[in-house]
Amino acid sequence: MLDFFSIATKGGLVLWSKAYGPAQSSPINNLIQDILIEERSSTQIYYKDNYAIKWSFVNDLDLIFIAVYPKSLGLAYIDTLLQAASSQFSDHYGDRILRKSGGIPQLKDWGVQFEALLQTIEDQDALSKKTKQPRKFEHTVGYSNSLAYAKAKPEDTKDSSKPALVDEDEFLRNIELLKKKSASPRIGIRKGRGAKSPAASPVIGSDDSKKKTKEGRKWDGKISAKDAKSLDYSNSDVTDVVNADHLVDQSKLGQHGKDGTYNVADLEASDEDESYSDDESEEEYTKISARSFQAKKPAAASSGLLSFFKNMTGQKEMTAESLEPIMSKMKEHLINKNVAADIAQHLCDSVAKGLVGQSLGSFKSVQAHVKQNMETALKRILTPKTSVDLLRDIAQAQAEKRPYTIVFIGVNGVGKSTNLSKTAFWLLQNNLKVLIAACDTFRSGAVEQLRVHARNLKALEQNAVVDLYEKGYGKDSASIAKEAISSAKLTGHDVVLIDTAGRMQDNDPLMRALAKLVTVNNPDKIIFVGEALVGNEAVDQLTKFNAALKDYSGLANPRHIDGMILTKFDTIDDKVGAALSMTYTTGQPILFVGTGQTYTDLKNMKVSHVVASLLRE
């Protein structure tokens, strides 16, 4: 039974709707937020709570038809209903919508037409279920195979897997080889379990006849006075030990706002990126697009995207068949930019689905229109849906008289501890008191690494309050984090940065330990630190980390990744596809990108720069 049917414009204006029962939730709103806005419309069906939702686009009218029904029923006629309803509605009201002079068209008689259409389709579906009979055995594949086997010749049915007989010459050669092998002294000699191989007797007077004795190590703990002096840091000033010149790049420092807050610098864009401005006219956009997608050699123009657009010159209406070669080349282009293959496919399918049926004119309009739709889709995906203002959230936690907690998670070797220290430097520039919790009790040197970072950060600022809370190795990381948060409340620290051990997404025991840490401490932010170098691996990592936090938490409303930091962003040139893959997978924003080894190498990533890099060839 159908629960809900609606006709709306792509801008969100509902033209007509019909409910056939009370709704327990708002599946249409969930469809808009999770599918349409996130450019996931390439999927055929969407499930939310107890509902299944299907939809159909009429792109030439900018309309969307939505059908909602119980997912337990699995109604088979929904696709037919959407196609028939969209076709009949377009025939009756398409001209009025295209004119747009009379405002919203009156749809008084559409309710009666839809009810008749629905009744007809339901009756046809019920009739097809009654008349459908099981197939006879003569119509099955098994019958045809049995018949073919019965008609086959006897020699064809013989077992062909038996090896052929060896001829006489090959038999004699094999015997000779066996004789040669049997003559070798290694064959046929088996040593007993306790037997020892005879050792060659040493020559009298040689060095081998003398026993070499290993000098014993002295464990008296005595060192020279010179070594003791070089290792004694107890009476020295921290600022004398640390050389702060290589820790901070003055040219990469951020700026202080009018309210006194310190903001990290924006990621610098190349000259080609800056040519992609939001307020360009269609003519200017077309020129830039032509220059960006132009092949280096005119004779080999078919290798670029420009040749595919040229094939569509003068086309009146875009169809799925005509868009297929263009989107195939666009998918390949995105994969070359390090976008995960599945995400590139979904994105291209979603954009193509929104273009089918639209009428276009000249070559330039085709070129600009297709690329503008892809640019709009990319911006919609990369634009944060939640607040990325950590300083405001920290201020709210200060008003509640509690420390703001951030957990850094990720796989091995991506730079969690390094970027944690960069985040600490940014917080210290905003006069916040930071406590670093060393919860990586697994990796050797992890605690010492954080101790060095804390020492360096103290040396950079005279009045900086940054402390390290650690309990050594081999302890429960969840308990250490809880003790660190309690300690921060007593000592008046504003922010607790929790470092965790790197773990692969398939390591089940370590993923359970991470879920326990998150469940016990309930941090304000869970930040995933990932490399900008990865492609398809980014999707696997984020999916399994989120799944582990959900499956092993034991909570009705489990936590998930709240944001991401992309590291090694200075090594990828314009292959920024990992940013799109991670954002598309989680739906969460990228807070910062790491671009180097100093504490100032933490940048803000602009969406326009990423989009321009993805579209530039």
XYZ file of C-alpha atoms in Angstrom:
617
model
C 0.000 0.000 0.000
C 1.288 3.447 -0.927
C 1.843 5.758 2.065
C 2.679 9.068 0.416
C 3.094 10.598 -3.044
C 4.385 14.071 -3.794
C 5.235 16.287 -6.768
C 7.690 19.109 -6.097
C 10.102 21.375 -7.902
C 13.859 21.003 -7.492
C 13.789 24.303 -5.636
C 11.644 22.766 -2.889
C 8.155 24.020 -3.832
C 5.539 21.283 -3.359
C 2.987 21.376 -6.181
C 0.853 18.443 -5.064
C 0.955 15.747 -2.383
C -1.277 12.966 -1.101
C -0.957 11.022 2.171
C -2.632 7.624 2.588
C -1.869 7.179 6.278
C -0.340 8.851 9.339
C 3.418 9.423 9.019
C 5.637 8.455 11.957
C 8.534 10.590 10.699
C 9.483 12.911 7.826
C 10.963 10.639 5.131
C 10.767 13.387 2.477
C 12.977 15.704 4.554
C 15.432 12.872 5.104
C 15.510 12.220 1.358
C 16.345 15.865 0.659
C 19.068 16.050 3.341
C 20.735 12.668 2.816
C 20.298 12.051 -0.918
C 19.427 15.112 -3.002
C 21.654 17.675 -1.266
C 24.541 15.209 -0.974
C 24.361 14.347 -4.698
C 23.521 10.687 -4.062
C 20.515 10.569 -6.365
C 22.182 7.920 -8.520
C 20.902 5.325 -6.040
C 17.635 3.672 -7.025
C 15.994 3.480 -3.600
C 16.424 5.050 -0.157
C 15.456 3.438 3.158
C 14.687 5.466 6.266
C 13.158 4.011 9.428
C 10.260 1.824 8.248
C 9.888 3.500 4.873
C 11.241 2.892 1.390
C 11.428 5.909 -0.930
C 11.725 6.027 -4.698
C 11.786 9.075 -6.926
C 11.905 10.160 -10.559
C 13.197 13.367 -12.157
C 11.606 15.331 -14.994
C 14.563 17.587 -15.728
C 13.035 19.623 -18.539
C 10.391 20.833 -16.047
C 12.713 20.791 -12.990
C 10.298 18.467 -11.192
C 10.749 15.479 -8.913
C 8.121 12.798 -8.239
C 8.433 10.994 -4.893
C 6.707 7.819 -3.710
C 6.881 6.547 -0.117
C 5.774 3.062 0.931
C 6.523 0.521 3.731
C 9.837 -1.177 3.094
C 8.433 -4.470 4.419
C 5.994 -4.723 1.489
C 8.413 -4.221 -1.393
C 5.823 -2.960 -3.871
C 6.898 -3.905 -7.385
C 4.712 -1.395 -9.215
C 6.256 1.792 -7.770
C 8.610 2.292 -10.729
C 5.714 1.917 -13.136
C 3.635 4.358 -11.095
C 6.401 6.995 -11.062
C 6.958 6.702 -14.791
C 3.265 6.831 -15.642
C 2.510 9.682 -13.246
C 5.428 11.816 -14.458
C 4.485 11.232 -18.095
C 0.793 12.014 -17.583
C 1.522 15.074 -15.429
C 3.994 16.454 -17.982
C 1.491 16.029 -20.807
C -1.259 17.909 -18.935
C 0.667 20.631 -17.117
C 4.067 20.844 -18.801
C 3.176 23.823 -20.976
C 1.809 25.819 -18.042
C 4.946 25.212 -15.977
C 7.256 26.189 -18.830
C 5.393 29.458 -19.482
C 5.784 30.539 -15.824
C 3.627 33.573 -16.566
C 0.543 32.310 -14.816
C 2.295 31.471 -11.559
C 1.760 28.097 -9.925
C -0.588 25.961 -12.068
C -3.901 24.898 -10.540
C -3.975 21.123 -10.051
C -7.591 20.646 -8.975
C -8.290 17.733 -11.308
C -4.901 16.019 -10.826
C -6.034 14.254 -7.648
C -8.790 12.411 -9.522
C -6.437 11.522 -12.365
C -3.812 10.178 -9.997
C -6.297 8.060 -8.050
C -7.535 6.494 -11.282
C -3.956 5.901 -12.425
C -2.996 4.332 -9.086
C -6.048 2.078 -9.095
C -5.327 0.886 -12.620
C -1.693 0.065 -11.843
C -2.592 -1.728 -8.593
C -5.210 -3.824 -10.405
C -2.700 -4.774 -13.087
C -0.164 -5.761 -10.450
C -2.702 -7.901 -8.584
C -3.790 -9.574 -11.830
C -0.212 -10.362 -12.814
C 0.379 -12.041 -9.445
C -2.705 -14.247 -9.891
C -1.973 -15.277 -13.465
C 1.682 -15.942 -12.901
C 2.344 -19.690 -12.928
C 5.506 -21.580 -12.074
C 7.655 -22.567 -15.031
C 7.544 -26.064 -16.342
C 10.648 -28.203 -16.183
C 10.869 -28.173 -19.976
C 11.434 -24.390 -19.855
C 14.302 -24.441 -17.379
C 18.046 -24.385 -17.963
C 18.434 -27.685 -16.166
C 16.212 -29.440 -18.690
C 18.159 -28.037 -21.639
C 21.470 -29.098 -20.067
C 20.172 -32.614 -19.395
C 18.870 -32.883 -22.936
C 22.170 -31.757 -24.417
C 24.101 -34.251 -22.273
C 21.795 -37.081 -23.349
C 22.283 -36.287 -27.046
C 26.076 -36.030 -26.760
C 28.291 -38.822 -28.237
C 29.789 -41.376 -25.827
C 33.347 -40.310 -26.611
C 32.397 -36.678 -25.756
C 31.226 -37.674 -22.292
C 34.420 -39.496 -21.362
C 36.503 -38.104 -18.586
C 39.046 -35.922 -20.264
C 40.807 -35.129 -17.040
C 42.822 -38.406 -17.064
C 46.426 -37.900 -18.140
C 47.650 -39.422 -21.403
C 50.034 -42.421 -21.382
C 53.771 -41.670 -21.511
C 55.569 -42.894 -24.621
C 58.631 -45.202 -24.430
C 61.310 -42.539 -25.096
C 60.041 -40.257 -22.344
C 59.847 -43.260 -20.011
C 63.542 -44.081 -20.571
C 64.551 -40.449 -20.025
C 62.717 -40.402 -16.704
C 64.573 -43.545 -15.587
C 67.949 -41.935 -16.383
C 67.011 -38.863 -14.369
C 66.067 -40.994 -11.393
C 69.418 -42.830 -11.537
C 71.311 -39.535 -11.529
C 69.346 -38.306 -8.555
C 69.881 -41.547 -6.627
C 73.668 -41.211 -7.149
C 73.678 -37.896 -5.258
C 74.837 -38.241 -1.610
C 71.977 -36.031 -0.433
C 69.379 -38.578 -1.470
C 68.543 -41.382 0.913
C 70.421 -39.978 3.939
C 68.189 -39.380 6.922
C 69.542 -38.234 10.220
C 68.122 -39.370 13.458
C 66.539 -36.902 15.810
C 69.597 -36.849 18.040
C 72.230 -37.239 15.330
C 74.772 -34.485 14.836
C 76.545 -33.615 11.631
C 80.250 -34.403 11.796
C 82.288 -31.249 12.340
C 85.572 -30.739 10.529
C 88.532 -31.123 12.879
C 90.408 -27.865 13.365
C 93.938 -27.564 12.073
C 96.543 -27.424 14.811
C 98.004 -23.969 15.181
C 95.147 -22.200 13.347
C 93.078 -19.372 14.834
C 89.917 -21.527 14.725
C 91.432 -23.936 17.258
C 91.488 -21.163 19.866
C 88.255 -20.582 21.744
C 86.908 -17.075 21.447
C 85.366 -15.833 24.653
C 82.811 -13.003 24.664
C 83.680 -10.154 26.921
C 81.101 -9.695 29.630
C 79.129 -6.454 29.763
C 79.602 -4.349 32.861
C 76.340 -3.359 34.515
C 77.815 -1.183 37.262
C 75.888 1.941 36.075
C 79.018 4.077 35.971
C 79.437 6.704 33.262
C 82.067 9.306 32.736
C 81.720 12.796 34.122
C 81.595 14.195 30.583
C 78.684 11.971 29.605
C 76.853 12.755 32.837
C 77.131 16.469 32.230
C 75.849 16.203 28.650
C 72.818 14.190 29.783
C 71.879 16.371 32.743
C 69.011 18.733 31.894
C 67.712 19.178 35.435
C 69.212 22.620 36.062
C 68.943 23.992 32.542
C 66.265 26.329 31.283
C 63.832 24.888 28.737
C 64.267 27.837 26.426
C 67.999 27.204 26.365
C 67.522 23.578 25.306
C 64.910 24.138 22.579
C 65.816 25.907 19.373
C 62.520 27.538 18.374
C 63.723 28.777 14.989
C 62.898 25.556 13.157
C 59.587 24.998 14.970
C 57.686 27.979 13.571
C 57.714 29.494 10.099
C 56.962 33.183 10.579
C 55.819 33.537 6.978
C 53.071 30.955 7.533
C 51.574 32.427 10.673
C 47.851 33.125 10.671
C 46.163 36.404 11.440
C 44.366 37.828 14.450
C 40.793 38.877 13.865
C 39.047 41.982 15.120
C 37.836 40.085 18.188
C 41.413 39.031 19.011
C 41.075 35.398 17.917
C 43.954 33.792 16.067
C 42.932 32.087 12.818
C 45.178 29.746 10.881
C 46.162 30.847 7.387
C 44.204 29.764 4.339
C 45.662 27.246 1.951
C 47.339 29.160 -0.835
C 45.762 28.728 -4.259
C 47.569 28.619 -7.548
C 46.964 31.158 -10.283
C 44.823 28.650 -12.173
C 42.636 28.088 -9.124
C 41.987 31.791 -8.723
C 40.519 31.960 -12.233
C 37.520 29.973 -10.962
C 35.523 32.670 -9.215
C 31.896 32.296 -8.188
C 30.652 35.478 -9.868
C 31.848 34.730 -13.376
C 29.526 35.226 -16.274
C 28.692 32.322 -18.521
C 30.865 33.724 -21.295
C 33.902 34.069 -19.061
C 33.264 30.634 -17.584
C 33.129 29.146 -21.048
C 36.490 30.688 -21.969
C 38.108 29.372 -18.815
C 36.570 25.945 -19.341
C 37.825 25.826 -22.905
C 41.320 26.794 -21.793
C 41.315 24.331 -18.895
C 40.116 21.351 -20.890
C 42.002 22.114 -24.099
C 44.420 19.422 -25.222
C 48.068 20.267 -25.693
C 48.129 19.158 -29.332
C 45.247 20.006 -31.667
C 45.685 16.719 -33.509
C 45.144 14.803 -30.282
C 42.163 16.779 -29.047
C 40.133 13.610 -28.547
C 42.170 12.818 -25.442
C 40.597 15.636 -23.443
C 37.112 16.418 -22.261
C 36.719 19.129 -24.899
C 36.285 16.617 -27.699
C 33.346 14.992 -25.977
C 31.573 18.323 -25.639
C 32.181 19.014 -29.327
C 30.334 15.828 -30.232
C 27.190 17.344 -28.724
C 27.194 20.545 -30.777
C 23.717 21.626 -31.727
C 21.956 18.879 -29.760
C 18.448 19.863 -28.688
C 17.884 17.510 -25.776
C 20.342 15.654 -23.592
C 19.724 11.920 -23.222
C 21.357 9.226 -21.115
C 22.992 7.765 -24.228
C 24.523 11.071 -25.295
C 25.802 11.818 -21.781
C 27.360 8.392 -21.263
C 30.693 9.063 -23.073
C 31.017 12.465 -21.405
C 30.415 11.129 -17.915
C 32.705 8.183 -18.582
C 35.520 10.614 -19.408
C 34.607 12.757 -16.398
C 34.763 9.694 -14.142
C 38.227 8.846 -15.468
C 39.268 12.460 -14.916
C 38.114 12.386 -11.271
C 39.846 9.072 -10.603
C 43.076 10.574 -11.944
C 42.593 13.317 -9.350
C 42.660 10.611 -6.647
C 38.892 10.388 -6.137
C 37.727 6.911 -5.100
C 36.335 4.994 -8.073
C 32.940 4.228 -6.507
C 32.431 7.832 -5.456
C 33.409 9.125 -8.899
C 30.850 6.762 -10.420
C 28.074 7.814 -8.022
C 28.813 11.486 -8.556
C 28.791 11.250 -12.346
C 25.592 9.198 -12.321
C 23.918 11.750 -10.062
C 24.919 14.701 -12.258
C 23.898 12.874 -15.439
C 20.546 11.991 -13.917
C 19.894 15.679 -13.309
C 20.789 16.605 -16.905
C 18.719 14.036 -18.798
C 15.822 15.690 -20.603
C 17.156 19.243 -20.486
C 17.136 21.123 -23.780
C 20.354 22.874 -24.738
C 21.463 24.886 -27.702
C 24.908 25.784 -28.951
C 28.282 24.209 -28.239
C 29.265 26.794 -25.643
C 26.089 26.383 -23.640
C 26.558 22.605 -23.567
C 30.113 22.943 -22.377
C 29.336 25.497 -19.703
C 26.151 23.790 -18.551
C 27.649 20.342 -17.995
C 30.675 21.668 -16.189
C 28.679 24.115 -14.089
C 26.451 21.259 -12.918
C 29.499 19.251 -11.871
C 30.980 22.289 -10.110
C 27.703 22.895 -8.273
C 27.574 19.258 -7.195
C 31.155 19.332 -5.898
C 30.575 22.538 -3.943
C 27.398 21.122 -2.427
C 29.264 18.045 -1.212
C 32.332 19.862 0.151
C 30.497 22.727 1.866
C 30.262 21.944 5.622
C 26.795 21.062 6.862
C 27.715 21.613 10.516
C 29.646 24.264 12.388
C 33.435 24.178 12.045
C 34.024 26.976 14.565
C 35.842 25.081 17.312
C 36.611 28.257 19.249
C 32.909 28.990 19.658
C 32.280 25.446 20.894
C 35.185 25.753 23.334
C 33.762 29.038 24.648
C 30.442 27.309 25.259
C 32.203 24.548 27.188
C 34.002 27.205 29.260
C 30.613 28.728 30.125
C 29.561 25.290 31.361
C 32.773 25.154 33.456
C 34.123 21.980 31.871
C 37.036 21.198 29.535
C 36.412 20.723 25.829
C 37.659 17.292 24.740
C 38.930 16.299 21.286
C 39.973 12.757 20.312
C 42.343 12.205 17.390
C 41.946 8.839 15.650
C 43.337 7.277 12.475
C 45.523 4.553 11.011
C 49.234 4.149 11.623
C 51.713 6.735 10.410
C 49.348 9.455 9.182
C 50.584 12.109 11.631
C 48.080 12.143 14.502
C 50.553 13.269 17.161
C 52.118 15.882 14.877
C 48.796 17.435 13.919
C 47.623 17.246 17.521
C 50.587 19.443 18.425
C 49.754 21.828 15.563
C 46.202 22.083 16.900
C 47.619 22.728 20.366
C 49.756 25.563 18.979
C 46.655 27.126 17.386
C 44.764 26.866 20.687
C 47.669 28.360 22.620
C 47.677 31.357 20.271
C 44.088 31.937 21.407
C 45.215 31.991 25.073
C 43.645 28.637 25.912
C 45.065 26.203 28.443
C 45.766 22.833 26.845
C 46.212 19.403 28.404
C 47.545 16.619 26.171
C 46.484 13.106 27.182
C 48.972 10.430 26.088
C 46.571 7.549 25.418
C 48.808 5.826 22.885
C 50.108 3.195 25.295
C 51.040 0.791 22.540
C 53.661 2.431 20.289
C 57.153 2.770 21.686
C 58.182 6.415 21.954
C 54.647 7.796 21.683
C 54.697 9.315 25.167
C 58.185 10.724 24.681
C 57.118 12.295 21.379
C 54.267 14.148 23.085
C 56.596 15.190 25.899
C 58.920 16.784 23.353
C 55.990 18.583 21.709
C 54.811 19.909 25.055
C 58.332 21.137 25.834
C 58.607 22.839 22.445
C 55.228 24.549 22.769
C 56.163 25.884 26.180
C 59.389 27.260 24.765
C 57.540 29.122 21.988
C 55.309 31.072 24.363
C 56.415 32.348 27.736
C 52.990 32.220 29.343
C 51.748 29.161 27.460
C 49.936 26.565 29.573
C 50.347 23.198 27.914
C 50.830 20.077 30.018
C 51.125 16.371 29.374
C 49.105 13.760 31.232
C 50.625 10.305 30.885
C 50.678 7.008 32.741
C 53.288 5.157 30.714
C 52.730 2.137 28.493
C 50.557 -0.942 28.606
C 47.662 0.759 30.428
C 44.007 1.079 29.471
C 43.715 4.116 27.188
C 40.057 4.736 28.093
C 40.929 5.013 31.807
C 43.845 7.348 31.105
C 41.607 9.636 29.048
C 38.991 9.695 31.793
C 41.614 10.551 34.420
C 43.015 13.282 32.162
C 39.581 14.899 31.769
C 39.039 14.788 35.524
C 42.486 16.297 36.065
C 41.721 19.078 33.575
C 38.605 20.039 35.542
C 40.674 20.411 38.714
C 43.598 22.254 37.109
C 41.465 24.616 35.016
C 42.563 23.488 31.552
C 40.263 24.630 28.752
C 40.908 21.894 26.193
C 41.953 18.237 26.462
C 43.588 16.797 23.342
C 43.506 12.991 23.469
C 46.096 11.146 21.413
C 45.297 7.542 20.477
C 47.273 4.675 19.028
C 47.289 4.234 15.283
C 45.366 1.174 14.178
C 44.367 -0.425 10.910
C 40.666 -0.498 10.219
C 40.623 -4.323 10.151
C 42.242 -4.750 13.581
C 39.215 -5.847 15.599
C 40.712 -5.747 19.151
C 42.130 -2.241 18.683
C 38.879 -0.989 17.116
C 36.975 -2.308 20.149
C 39.409 -0.455 22.427
C 38.837 2.764 20.457
C 35.054 2.379 20.704
C 35.437 1.860 24.453
C 37.478 5.063 24.799
C 34.834 7.057 22.938
C 31.926 5.477 24.818
C 33.446 5.966 28.272
C 34.576 9.577 27.783
C 32.022 10.911 25.243
C 34.354 13.547 23.717
C 33.048 16.744 22.179
C 34.823 16.100 18.868
C 36.090 12.944 17.190
C 38.589 13.982 14.533
C 39.823 11.499 11.967
C 43.355 12.188 10.752
C 43.965 10.835 7.259
C 46.466 11.182 4.457
C 45.725 13.200 1.361
C 47.667 10.613 -0.635
C 45.102 7.816 -0.366
C 42.407 7.088 -2.941
C 40.028 4.158 -2.566
C 41.588 3.339 0.806
C 40.070 6.498 2.319
C 36.547 5.168 1.827
C 37.430 1.836 3.435
C 39.130 3.479 6.413
C 36.337 5.922 7.199
C 33.561 3.393 6.654
C 35.110 0.828 8.987
C 36.076 3.380 11.656
C 32.516 4.686 11.713
C 31.138 1.138 11.739
C 33.376 0.192 14.676
C 32.300 3.232 16.704
C 28.695 2.228 16.053
C 28.851 -1.555 16.448
C 31.106 -1.744 19.522
C 29.663 1.172 21.502
C 26.603 -0.591 22.917
C 24.673 2.688 22.818
C 21.304 3.414 21.249
C 22.709 6.609 19.701
C 26.386 5.861 19.022
C 28.963 8.475 18.109
C 30.590 8.899 14.715
C 33.428 10.888 13.173
C 32.726 14.627 13.550
C 35.449 16.070 11.337
C 38.696 15.354 9.557
C 42.246 16.649 9.217
C 44.021 15.866 5.949
C 47.788 15.533 6.320
C 50.628 15.729 3.774
C 48.530 18.056 1.637
C 51.676 19.729 0.330
C 52.752 16.547 -1.487
C 49.776 15.980 -3.799
C 49.854 18.982 -6.159
C 46.309 19.148 -7.608
C 45.320 15.526 -6.833
C 42.941 16.551 -4.064
C 40.437 13.744 -4.594
C 40.893 12.357 -1.065
C 39.156 15.465 0.293
C 36.095 14.716 -1.841
C 36.154 10.987 -1.011
C 36.314 11.549 2.746
C 33.652 14.249 2.788
C 31.329 12.223 0.558
C 31.748 9.101 2.720
C 31.151 10.701 6.111
C 29.181 13.840 5.289
C 31.448 15.646 7.752
C 33.696 18.677 7.095
C 37.455 18.880 6.736
C 38.583 21.124 9.584
C 42.239 21.626 8.643
C 44.910 20.377 6.267
C 48.517 19.719 7.218
C 51.147 21.118 4.872
C 54.501 20.579 6.600
C 56.419 19.805 9.778
C 56.348 23.118 11.659
C 53.595 24.142 14.065
C 52.359 26.794 11.633
C 51.788 24.237 8.855
C 48.091 23.896 9.636
C 45.831 25.534 7.054
C 42.203 26.189 6.249
C 41.010 24.501 3.075
C 38.791 26.563 0.789
C 36.080 24.674 -1.061
C 36.542 26.744 -4.226
C 40.223 25.786 -4.444
C 39.461 22.079 -4.158
C 36.709 22.286 -6.769
C 38.987 24.166 -9.163
C 41.758 21.587 -8.683
C 39.336 18.729 -9.321
C 38.008 20.257 -12.547
C 41.332 21.468 -13.883
C 42.988 19.106 -16.332
